[in-house]
CSV table of C-alpha atoms in Angstrom, one decimal:
chain,number,residue,atom,x,y,z
M,1,MET,CA,13.2,16.2,18.0
M,2,PRO,CA,11.3,15.8,21.4
M,3,THR,CA,9.8,12.5,22.2
M,4,LEU,CA,6.1,11.7,22.9
M,5,SER,CA,5.1,11.7,26.5
M,6,ASP,CA,3.3,8.8,28.1
M,7,GLU,CA,0.2,10.9,28.1
M,8,ALA,CA,0.5,11.6,24.4
M,9,LEU,CA,1.1,7.9,23.6
M,10,SER,CA,-2.0,6.9,25.6
M,11,ARG,CA,-4.1,9.5,23.7
M,12,LEU,CA,-2.7,8.3,20.4
M,13,ARG,CA,-3.4,4.7,21.3
M,14,GLY,CA,-7.0,5.7,22.0
M,15,ILE,CA,-7.2,7.4,18.6
M,16,ARG,CA,-5.8,4.4,16.9
M,17,ARG,CA,-8.4,2.1,18.5
M,18,ASP,CA,-11.2,4.4,17.7
M,19,ILE,CA,-10.3,4.4,14.1
M,20,HIS,CA,-9.9,0.7,14.2
M,21,ALA,CA,-13.4,0.3,15.6
M,22,HIS,CA,-14.9,2.5,12.8
M,23,PRO,CA,-13.2,1.4,9.6
M,24,GLU,CA,-14.2,2.9,6.2
M,25,LEU,CA,-13.5,1.6,2.7
M,26,ALA,CA,-11.8,3.5,-0.1
M,27,PHE,CA,-13.1,7.0,-0.8
M,28,ALA,CA,-15.6,6.6,2.1
M,29,GLU,CA,-13.2,7.7,4.9
M,30,VAL,CA,-15.6,10.5,5.9
M,31,ARG,CA,-15.4,9.9,9.7
M,32,THR,CA,-11.7,9.2,9.7
M,33,ALA,CA,-11.0,12.3,7.6
M,34,ALA,CA,-13.1,14.4,10.0
M,35,LEU,CA,-11.2,13.0,13.0
M,36,VAL,CA,-7.9,13.8,11.4
M,37,ALA,CA,-8.9,17.3,10.4
M,38,GLY,CA,-10.2,18.0,13.9
M,39,ARG,CA,-7.0,16.8,15.5
M,40,LEU,CA,-4.8,18.8,13.2
M,41,ARG,CA,-6.8,21.9,13.9
M,42,ASP,CA,-6.5,21.2,17.7
M,43,LEU,CA,-2.7,21.4,17.1
M,44,GLY,CA,-3.1,24.8,15.5
M,45,LEU,CA,-2.2,23.6,12.0
M,46,GLU,CA,-3.6,24.8,8.6
M,47,VAL,CA,-6.0,22.1,7.3
M,48,THR,CA,-7.4,21.5,3.8
M,49,GLU,CA,-10.0,18.8,3.3
M,50,GLY,CA,-11.6,17.1,0.3
M,51,ILE,CA,-8.4,16.7,-1.7
M,52,GLY,CA,-8.7,13.7,-4.1
M,53,GLY,CA,-12.0,12.8,-2.5
M,54,THR,CA,-11.7,12.4,1.2
M,55,GLY,CA,-8.0,13.3,1.5
M,56,VAL,CA,-6.8,15.7,4.2
M,57,VAL,CA,-3.7,17.9,4.3
M,58,GLY,CA,-2.2,19.6,7.3
M,59,VAL,CA,0.6,22.1,7.1
M,60,VAL,CA,3.3,22.7,9.7
M,61,ARG,CA,4.6,26.0,8.4
M,62,GLY,CA,8.1,27.2,9.2
M,63,ARG,CA,10.5,29.6,7.5
M,64,ALA,CA,9.0,31.0,4.3
M,65,GLY,CA,11.0,30.0,1.2
M,66,GLY,CA,12.5,26.9,3.0
M,67,PRO,CA,12.2,23.3,1.7
M,68,VAL,CA,8.8,21.7,1.7
M,69,ILE,CA,8.7,18.0,2.8
M,70,GLY,CA,5.7,15.7,2.6
M,71,LEU,CA,4.8,12.9,5.0
M,72,ARG,CA,2.0,10.5,4.0
M,73,ALA,CA,-0.3,8.1,5.7
M,74,ASP,CA,-3.2,6.0,4.2
M,75,MET,CA,-6.6,5.9,5.8
M,76,ASP,CA,-8.8,3.2,4.2
M,77,ALA,CA,-9.8,-0.2,5.5
M,78,LEU,CA,-10.5,-3.6,3.8
M,79,PRO,CA,-13.7,-5.6,3.1
M,80,ILE,CA,-12.8,-8.3,5.6
M,81,VAL,CA,-14.9,-9.7,8.5
M,82,GLU,CA,-12.7,-9.2,11.6
M,83,ALA,CA,-12.0,-12.3,13.8
M,84,GLY,CA,-11.6,-12.2,17.6
M,85,ASP,CA,-13.3,-10.2,20.3
M,86,ARG,CA,-10.8,-7.4,21.1
M,87,PRO,CA,-12.5,-4.5,22.8
M,88,TYR,CA,-12.0,-2.2,19.8
M,89,ARG,CA,-13.2,-4.7,17.3
M,90,SER,CA,-14.7,-3.3,14.1
M,91,THR,CA,-18.3,-2.1,14.6
M,92,VAL,CA,-18.8,-2.1,10.8
M,93,GLU,CA,-19.8,-5.6,9.6
M,94,GLY,CA,-17.6,-6.9,6.8
M,95,VAL,CA,-15.0,-4.0,7.1
M,96,MET,CA,-11.8,-4.0,9.1
M,97,HIS,CA,-8.5,-2.3,9.4
M,98,ALA,CA,-6.6,-5.4,8.3
M,99,CYS,CA,-3.5,-3.6,7.0
M,100,GLY,CA,-2.7,-1.2,9.8
M,101,HIS,CA,-3.8,2.0,8.1
M,102,ASP,CA,-5.4,2.9,11.4
M,103,GLY,CA,-1.9,2.8,12.9
M,104,HIS,CA,-0.3,4.8,10.0
M,105,VAL,CA,-2.8,7.6,10.5
M,106,THR,CA,-2.1,7.6,14.2
M,107,MET,CA,1.7,7.7,13.7
M,108,LEU,CA,1.4,10.7,11.4
M,109,LEU,CA,-0.9,12.4,13.9
M,110,GLY,CA,1.8,11.8,16.5
M,111,ALA,CA,4.4,13.3,14.1
M,112,ALA,CA,2.2,16.3,13.7
M,113,GLU,CA,2.1,16.7,17.4
M,114,LEU,CA,5.9,16.6,17.6
M,115,LEU,CA,6.4,19.0,14.8
M,116,ALA,CA,3.9,21.5,16.1
M,117,ALA,CA,5.4,21.4,19.5
M,118,GLY,CA,9.0,21.4,18.4
M,119,PRO,CA,11.4,24.2,17.5
M,120,ALA,CA,10.6,26.5,14.5
M,121,LEU,CA,11.3,24.7,11.2
M,122,ASP,CA,13.6,26.0,8.6
M,123,GLY,CA,11.0,24.9,6.1
M,124,THR,CA,7.5,23.4,5.9
M,125,VAL,CA,6.2,19.9,6.5
M,126,VAL,CA,3.0,18.9,4.7
M,127,LEU,CA,1.0,16.0,6.3
M,128,VAL,CA,-0.8,14.1,3.6
M,129,PHE,CA,-3.6,11.8,4.8
M,130,GLN,CA,-4.6,9.8,1.8
M,131,PRO,CA,-7.7,7.9,0.9
M,132,ALA,CA,-8.1,4.6,-1.0
M,133,GLU,CA,-4.7,3.0,-1.0
M,134,GLU,CA,-6.2,-0.5,-1.2
M,135,GLY,CA,-6.4,-1.0,-4.9
M,136,ALA,CA,-8.4,2.2,-5.6
M,137,ALA,CA,-5.5,4.5,-6.3
M,138,GLY,CA,-6.1,7.3,-3.9
M,139,ALA,CA,-2.6,8.7,-4.4
M,140,PRO,CA,-3.2,9.5,-8.1
M,141,ALA,CA,-6.5,11.0,-7.1
M,142,MET,CA,-4.7,13.4,-4.7
M,143,ILE,CA,-2.0,14.1,-7.3
M,144,ASP,CA,-4.6,14.8,-10.0
M,145,ASP,CA,-6.2,17.2,-7.5
M,146,GLY,CA,-2.9,19.1,-7.4
M,147,VAL,CA,-1.7,18.1,-3.9
M,148,LEU,CA,2.0,18.3,-4.9
M,149,GLU,CA,1.8,21.7,-6.7
M,150,ARG,CA,-0.8,23.3,-4.3
M,151,PHE,CA,1.5,22.7,-1.3
M,152,GLY,CA,4.8,22.8,-3.1
M,153,ILE,CA,5.9,19.4,-1.9
M,154,GLN,CA,9.5,18.7,-3.0
M,155,GLU,CA,10.2,15.3,-1.2
M,156,ILE,CA,7.9,12.8,0.4
M,157,TYR,CA,8.2,10.0,3.0
M,158,GLY,CA,6.0,7.2,4.1
M,159,ILE,CA,6.0,4.2,6.4
M,160,HIS,CA,4.2,0.8,6.5
M,161,ASN,CA,4.1,-1.7,9.4
M,162,ILE,CA,5.2,-5.2,8.5
M,163,PRO,CA,4.2,-8.2,10.6
M,164,GLY,CA,7.1,-10.7,10.9
M,165,ILE,CA,9.7,-8.0,11.3
M,166,ALA,CA,10.8,-7.5,14.9
M,167,GLU,CA,8.8,-4.8,16.8
M,168,GLY,CA,10.2,-1.3,16.2
M,169,HIS,CA,12.8,-2.4,13.7
M,170,PHE,CA,13.1,-0.5,10.4
M,171,GLY,CA,13.8,-1.7,6.9
M,172,VAL,CA,14.5,0.5,3.8
M,173,ARG,CA,16.5,0.2,0.7
M,174,PRO,CA,17.6,2.4,-2.3
M,175,GLY,CA,15.7,1.6,-5.5
M,176,VAL,CA,12.8,-0.8,-5.8
M,177,GLN,CA,11.2,-1.7,-2.4
M,178,LEU,CA,7.7,-2.7,-3.4
M,179,ALA,CA,6.4,-4.4,-6.5
M,180,SER,CA,4.3,-3.3,-9.4
M,181,PHE,CA,0.7,-4.5,-9.4
M,182,ASP,CA,-1.4,-5.4,-12.4
M,183,ASP,CA,-4.8,-7.0,-12.9
M,184,LEU,CA,-5.5,-9.9,-15.3
M,185,ASP,CA,-9.1,-10.5,-16.4
M,186,ILE,CA,-9.4,-13.2,-19.0
M,187,THR,CA,-12.6,-14.5,-20.7
M,188,VAL,CA,-12.4,-17.8,-22.7
M,189,SER,CA,-15.3,-18.2,-25.1
M,190,ALA,CA,-16.6,-21.0,-27.4
M,191,ALA,CA,-19.8,-22.3,-28.9
M,192,GLY,CA,-20.6,-24.7,-26.1
M,193,ALA,CA,-22.1,-28.2,-26.5
M,194,HIS,CA,-23.6,-31.1,-24.7
M,195,ALA,CA,-21.1,-32.9,-22.6
M,196,MET,CA,-21.5,-36.0,-24.8
M,197,ALA,CA,-20.2,-34.1,-27.8
M,198,PRO,CA,-16.9,-32.4,-26.9
M,199,HIS,CA,-15.8,-32.4,-30.5
M,200,ALA,CA,-18.6,-30.0,-31.4
M,201,THR,CA,-17.0,-27.1,-29.5
M,202,GLY,CA,-13.8,-25.7,-28.1
M,203,ASP,CA,-13.6,-26.6,-24.4
M,204,VAL,CA,-13.3,-23.4,-22.4
M,205,ILE,CA,-12.5,-25.3,-19.2
M,206,VAL,CA,-9.6,-27.3,-20.8
M,207,ALA,CA,-8.3,-24.2,-22.6
M,208,GLY,CA,-8.5,-22.2,-19.4
M,209,SER,CA,-6.7,-24.9,-17.5
M,210,ALA,CA,-4.0,-25.0,-20.1
M,211,LEU,CA,-3.7,-21.2,-19.9
M,212,VAL,CA,-3.3,-21.4,-16.1
M,213,THR,CA,-0.5,-24.0,-16.5
M,214,ALA,CA,1.2,-21.9,-19.2
M,215,LEU,CA,1.1,-18.7,-17.2
M,216,GLN,CA,3.0,-20.5,-14.4
M,217,THR,CA,6.0,-20.9,-16.7
M,218,ILE,CA,6.4,-17.1,-17.0
M,219,VAL,CA,8.2,-16.7,-13.7
M,220,SER,CA,9.8,-20.2,-13.6
M,221,ARG,CA,11.1,-20.2,-17.2
M,222,ARG,CA,10.8,-16.9,-19.0
M,223,LEU,CA,12.0,-14.3,-16.6
M,224,ASP,CA,15.4,-13.7,-15.0
M,225,PRO,CA,15.3,-15.8,-11.9
M,226,LEU,CA,17.1,-13.0,-10.0
M,227,VAL,CA,14.1,-10.7,-10.4
M,228,PRO,CA,11.3,-11.4,-7.9
M,229,ALA,CA,8.0,-11.8,-9.7
M,230,VAL,CA,4.7,-13.6,-9.4
M,231,VAL,CA,1.8,-14.3,-11.8
M,232,SER,CA,-1.2,-15.8,-9.9
M,233,ILE,CA,-4.6,-16.8,-11.2
M,234,THR,CA,-6.8,-16.4,-8.2
M,235,GLN,CA,-10.3,-17.0,-9.7
M,236,PHE,CA,-11.5,-19.5,-12.3
M,237,THR,CA,-15.3,-19.7,-12.9
M,238,ALA,CA,-17.1,-21.7,-15.6
M,239,GLY,CA,-20.3,-23.7,-16.1
M,240,GLU,CA,-23.5,-24.2,-14.3
M,241,THR,CA,-24.2,-27.9,-14.6
M,242,ASN,CA,-22.5,-31.3,-15.1
M,243,ASN,CA,-23.7,-32.2,-18.6
M,244,VAL,CA,-23.0,-29.0,-20.5
M,245,LEU,CA,-19.7,-27.7,-21.9
M,246,PRO,CA,-20.0,-24.0,-21.1
M,247,THR,CA,-19.7,-21.2,-23.5
M,248,THR,CA,-17.4,-19.1,-21.3
M,249,ALA,CA,-14.9,-19.3,-18.6
M,250,ARG,CA,-13.5,-16.4,-16.6
M,251,LEU,CA,-10.0,-16.2,-15.1
M,252,ARG,CA,-8.8,-13.4,-12.9
M,253,GLY,CA,-5.5,-12.8,-11.3
M,254,THR,CA,-2.6,-10.5,-10.6
M,255,ALA,CA,1.0,-10.0,-11.8
M,256,ARG,CA,3.6,-8.4,-9.6
M,257,CYS,CA,7.3,-7.9,-10.0
M,258,LEU,CA,10.2,-5.7,-8.8
M,259,SER,CA,11.4,-4.5,-12.2
M,260,ALA,CA,9.8,-2.2,-14.7
M,261,GLN,CA,11.5,-4.2,-17.5
M,262,ALA,CA,10.1,-7.5,-16.1
M,263,ARG,CA,6.7,-5.8,-15.9
M,264,ASP,CA,6.7,-5.1,-19.6
M,265,ARG,CA,7.9,-8.6,-20.3
M,266,ILE,CA,5.1,-10.2,-18.2
M,267,GLU,CA,2.4,-8.3,-20.1
M,268,GLU,CA,4.0,-9.3,-23.4
M,269,LEU,CA,4.2,-13.0,-22.4
M,270,VAL,CA,0.6,-13.1,-21.0
M,271,THR,CA,-0.7,-11.6,-24.2
M,272,GLY,CA,1.2,-14.1,-26.4
M,273,MET,CA,0.2,-17.1,-24.3
M,274,CYS,CA,-3.5,-16.1,-24.5
M,275,ALA,CA,-3.2,-16.0,-28.3
M,276,SER,CA,-1.4,-19.3,-28.5
M,277,VAL,CA,-3.8,-21.2,-26.2
M,278,ALA,CA,-6.8,-19.8,-28.1
M,279,ALA,CA,-5.3,-21.1,-31.4
M,280,ALA,CA,-4.4,-24.5,-30.0
M,281,HIS,CA,-7.8,-25.1,-28.4
M,282,GLY,CA,-10.2,-23.6,-30.9
M,283,VAL,CA,-11.5,-20.9,-28.5
M,284,THR,CA,-11.5,-17.2,-28.3
M,285,ILE,CA,-9.6,-15.5,-25.5
M,286,ASP,CA,-10.2,-11.9,-24.5
M,287,LEU,CA,-7.5,-10.5,-22.2
M,288,ARG,CA,-7.9,-7.3,-20.2
M,289,TYR,CA,-4.5,-6.5,-18.8
M,290,GLU,CA,-4.8,-3.5,-16.5
M,291,ARG,CA,-1.7,-1.8,-15.2
M,292,ARG,CA,-2.5,-0.6,-11.7
M,293,TYR,CA,0.4,0.5,-9.4
M,294,PRO,CA,4.0,0.9,-10.6
M,295,CYS,CA,7.0,-0.3,-8.6
M,296,THR,CA,7.7,1.7,-5.4
M,297,VAL,CA,11.2,3.1,-6.2
M,298,ASN,CA,13.1,4.9,-3.4
M,299,ASP,CA,15.4,7.7,-4.3
M,300,PRO,CA,18.9,6.6,-3.2
M,301,ASP,CA,19.7,9.8,-1.2
M,302,CYS,CA,16.3,9.8,0.4
M,303,ALA,CA,16.6,6.1,1.3
M,304,ALA,CA,20.0,6.8,2.9
M,305,ARG,CA,18.5,9.6,4.9
M,306,ALA,CA,15.6,7.4,6.0
M,307,ALA,CA,18.0,4.7,7.2
M,308,ARG,CA,20.2,7.3,9.0
M,309,VAL,CA,17.2,8.9,10.8
M,310,ALA,CA,15.7,5.5,11.7
M,311,ALA,CA,19.1,4.5,13.3
M,312,GLU,CA,19.1,7.8,15.3
M,313,VAL,CA,15.5,7.1,16.5
M,314,ALA,CA,15.6,3.3,17.1
M,315,GLY,CA,19.3,2.4,17.2
M,316,ALA,CA,21.5,1.3,14.4
M,317,SER,CA,21.1,-2.4,15.3
M,318,ARG,CA,17.4,-2.1,14.6
M,319,VAL,CA,17.7,-0.7,11.0
M,320,ASP,CA,18.3,-2.7,7.8
M,321,PRO,CA,19.4,-0.2,5.2
M,322,ARG,CA,19.2,-2.7,2.4
M,323,THR,CA,16.1,-4.6,3.3
M,324,PRO,CA,14.9,-7.0,0.6
M,325,GLY,CA,12.1,-5.8,-1.6
M,326,ILE,CA,8.7,-7.6,-1.3
M,327,LEU,CA,5.9,-8.3,-3.8
M,328,ALA,CA,3.3,-6.3,-2.1
M,329,ALA,CA,2.4,-3.1,-3.9
M,330,GLU,CA,1.7,0.5,-2.8
M,331,ASP,CA,0.2,3.5,-4.5
M,332,PHE,CA,2.8,5.6,-2.7
M,333,SER,CA,4.7,4.7,-5.9
M,334,PHE,CA,2.8,7.4,-7.8
M,335,PHE,CA,4.3,10.1,-5.5
M,336,LEU,CA,7.8,8.7,-6.0
M,337,GLU,CA,7.3,8.8,-9.8
M,338,ARG,CA,6.8,12.6,-9.4
M,339,ILE,CA,9.2,13.6,-6.7
M,340,PRO,CA,12.1,12.1,-4.6
M,341,GLY,CA,11.3,10.3,-1.4
M,342,ALA,CA,11.5,7.0,0.4
M,343,TYR,CA,9.1,4.4,1.8
M,344,ALA,CA,10.2,2.5,4.9
M,345,PHE,CA,9.1,-0.7,6.7
M,346,LEU,CA,8.5,-0.7,10.4
M,347,GLY,CA,8.3,-4.0,12.3
M,348,ASN,CA,4.9,-4.9,13.8
M,349,GLY,CA,6.4,-7.8,15.7
M,350,PRO,CA,6.0,-11.5,15.3
M,351,ILE,CA,3.0,-13.1,13.6
M,352,THR,CA,0.8,-14.9,16.1
M,353,PRO,CA,-2.7,-16.4,16.2
M,354,ASP,CA,-3.9,-13.2,17.8
M,355,ARG,CA,-2.0,-10.8,15.5
M,356,GLY,CA,-1.8,-12.2,12.0
M,357,PRO,CA,-0.3,-11.0,8.8
M,358,VAL,CA,-1.7,-8.0,6.9
M,359,HIS,CA,-5.0,-8.6,4.9
M,360,ASN,CA,-5.9,-11.3,7.4
M,361,ASP,CA,-9.0,-11.4,9.7
M,362,SER,CA,-6.8,-11.8,12.7
M,363,TYR,CA,-4.4,-8.9,12.0
M,364,ASP,CA,-4.0,-6.1,14.5
M,365,PHE,CA,-1.7,-3.1,14.5
M,366,ASN,CA,0.8,-3.1,17.4
M,367,ASP,CA,0.2,0.0,19.5
M,368,ASP,CA,3.7,-0.2,21.0
M,369,ILE,CA,5.2,1.0,17.7
M,370,ILE,CA,3.2,4.2,17.5
M,371,GLY,CA,5.9,6.2,19.3
M,372,VAL,CA,8.9,5.1,17.3
M,373,GLY,CA,6.9,5.5,14.1
M,374,ALA,CA,5.8,9.0,14.9
M,375,GLU,CA,9.2,10.1,16.0
M,376,TYR,CA,10.8,8.7,12.8
M,377,LEU,CA,8.3,10.5,10.6
M,378,ALA,CA,8.9,13.8,12.3
M,379,ALA,CA,12.6,13.4,12.4
M,380,VAL,CA,13.0,12.4,8.8
M,381,ALA,CA,11.1,15.5,7.7
M,382,VAL,CA,13.3,17.7,9.8
M,383,ALA,CA,16.4,16.0,8.5
M,384,ALA,CA,15.3,16.4,4.9
M,385,ILE,CA,14.7,20.1,5.4
M,386,ALA,CA,18.2,20.4,7.0
M,387,ASP,CA,19.9,18.4,4.2
M,388,ARG,CA,18.2,20.6,1.5
M,389,HIS,CA,19.9,23.6,3.1
M,390,LEU,CA,23.4,22.1,2.6
């Protein structure tokens, strides 16, 4: 593959910062989608808009009948107020690109430029610009809209920047790389009473507190300690004054793990603990356990190809082919449930006060990794086409 010129990198940096300054939430990526579609057309590519809502697909068409490889980037931002005063700071109050999707889009546009300018392909590369990764399941929306069948995608690859990994270093692994992600929404109910008469009612605050404590034993005592998992209650709301035992308390949280079996076990244990605490405290507990994203599971052959290509692009010393899985979740997992593929990490550099972790108001994508990310994406698609010919 050719590499991106300094002129191209400067142009891509400008695109990234433009997207950063104009963030859009899930399924509202209208401006971003139009920018992407316009740039793909400028490259002479076939473009289809409106897939799965605001999704955009570009096609780099090569030899008819050859393998068809997908490359995916996510486009949505987060409901976070951006800190700092960088020149390209978000112009949309309360919305920012705090996860680097602005960079992911830009890297895939860079890959499109490389593929469009490179030698004729022995197959086809489908560029998938996906809406709504941040909890709103844009990948299933595109899948339900037929993106895989309509474009004949046989394998798919994606990439995510990771603050805390050295700049330009890659990590990928066969098997589970990212966690499943489920929502817990729990309502504890009782008759309620004056605070002077706690015996007249079940106490939803005491019961809720007991449930929080019980749920913390799932990971520490009920699961295999070698399987990474977390169960976190992140919201607990109850009561309106200091002399009334309230009738309801609401607990919300999340469960994540790196094993499909552990995921089933967590749901089973949460359900049982809710029933036990309700019986012990004389309250009613209603649990809504919503399964959101499955584990992101890399195909072993695709993960090996991703590691090999990353080493060719960045150097072998900058690639960890067995990087540890992490408890973040990704709806790229839905693609990998349907077809083979691999998801890789790309180091965003050290975490600093001016460039924080993802989902943080000080986060910023590192423009210096645009080139290596774009070159990797283009090269892994070409390698996958070549390998499918063997």
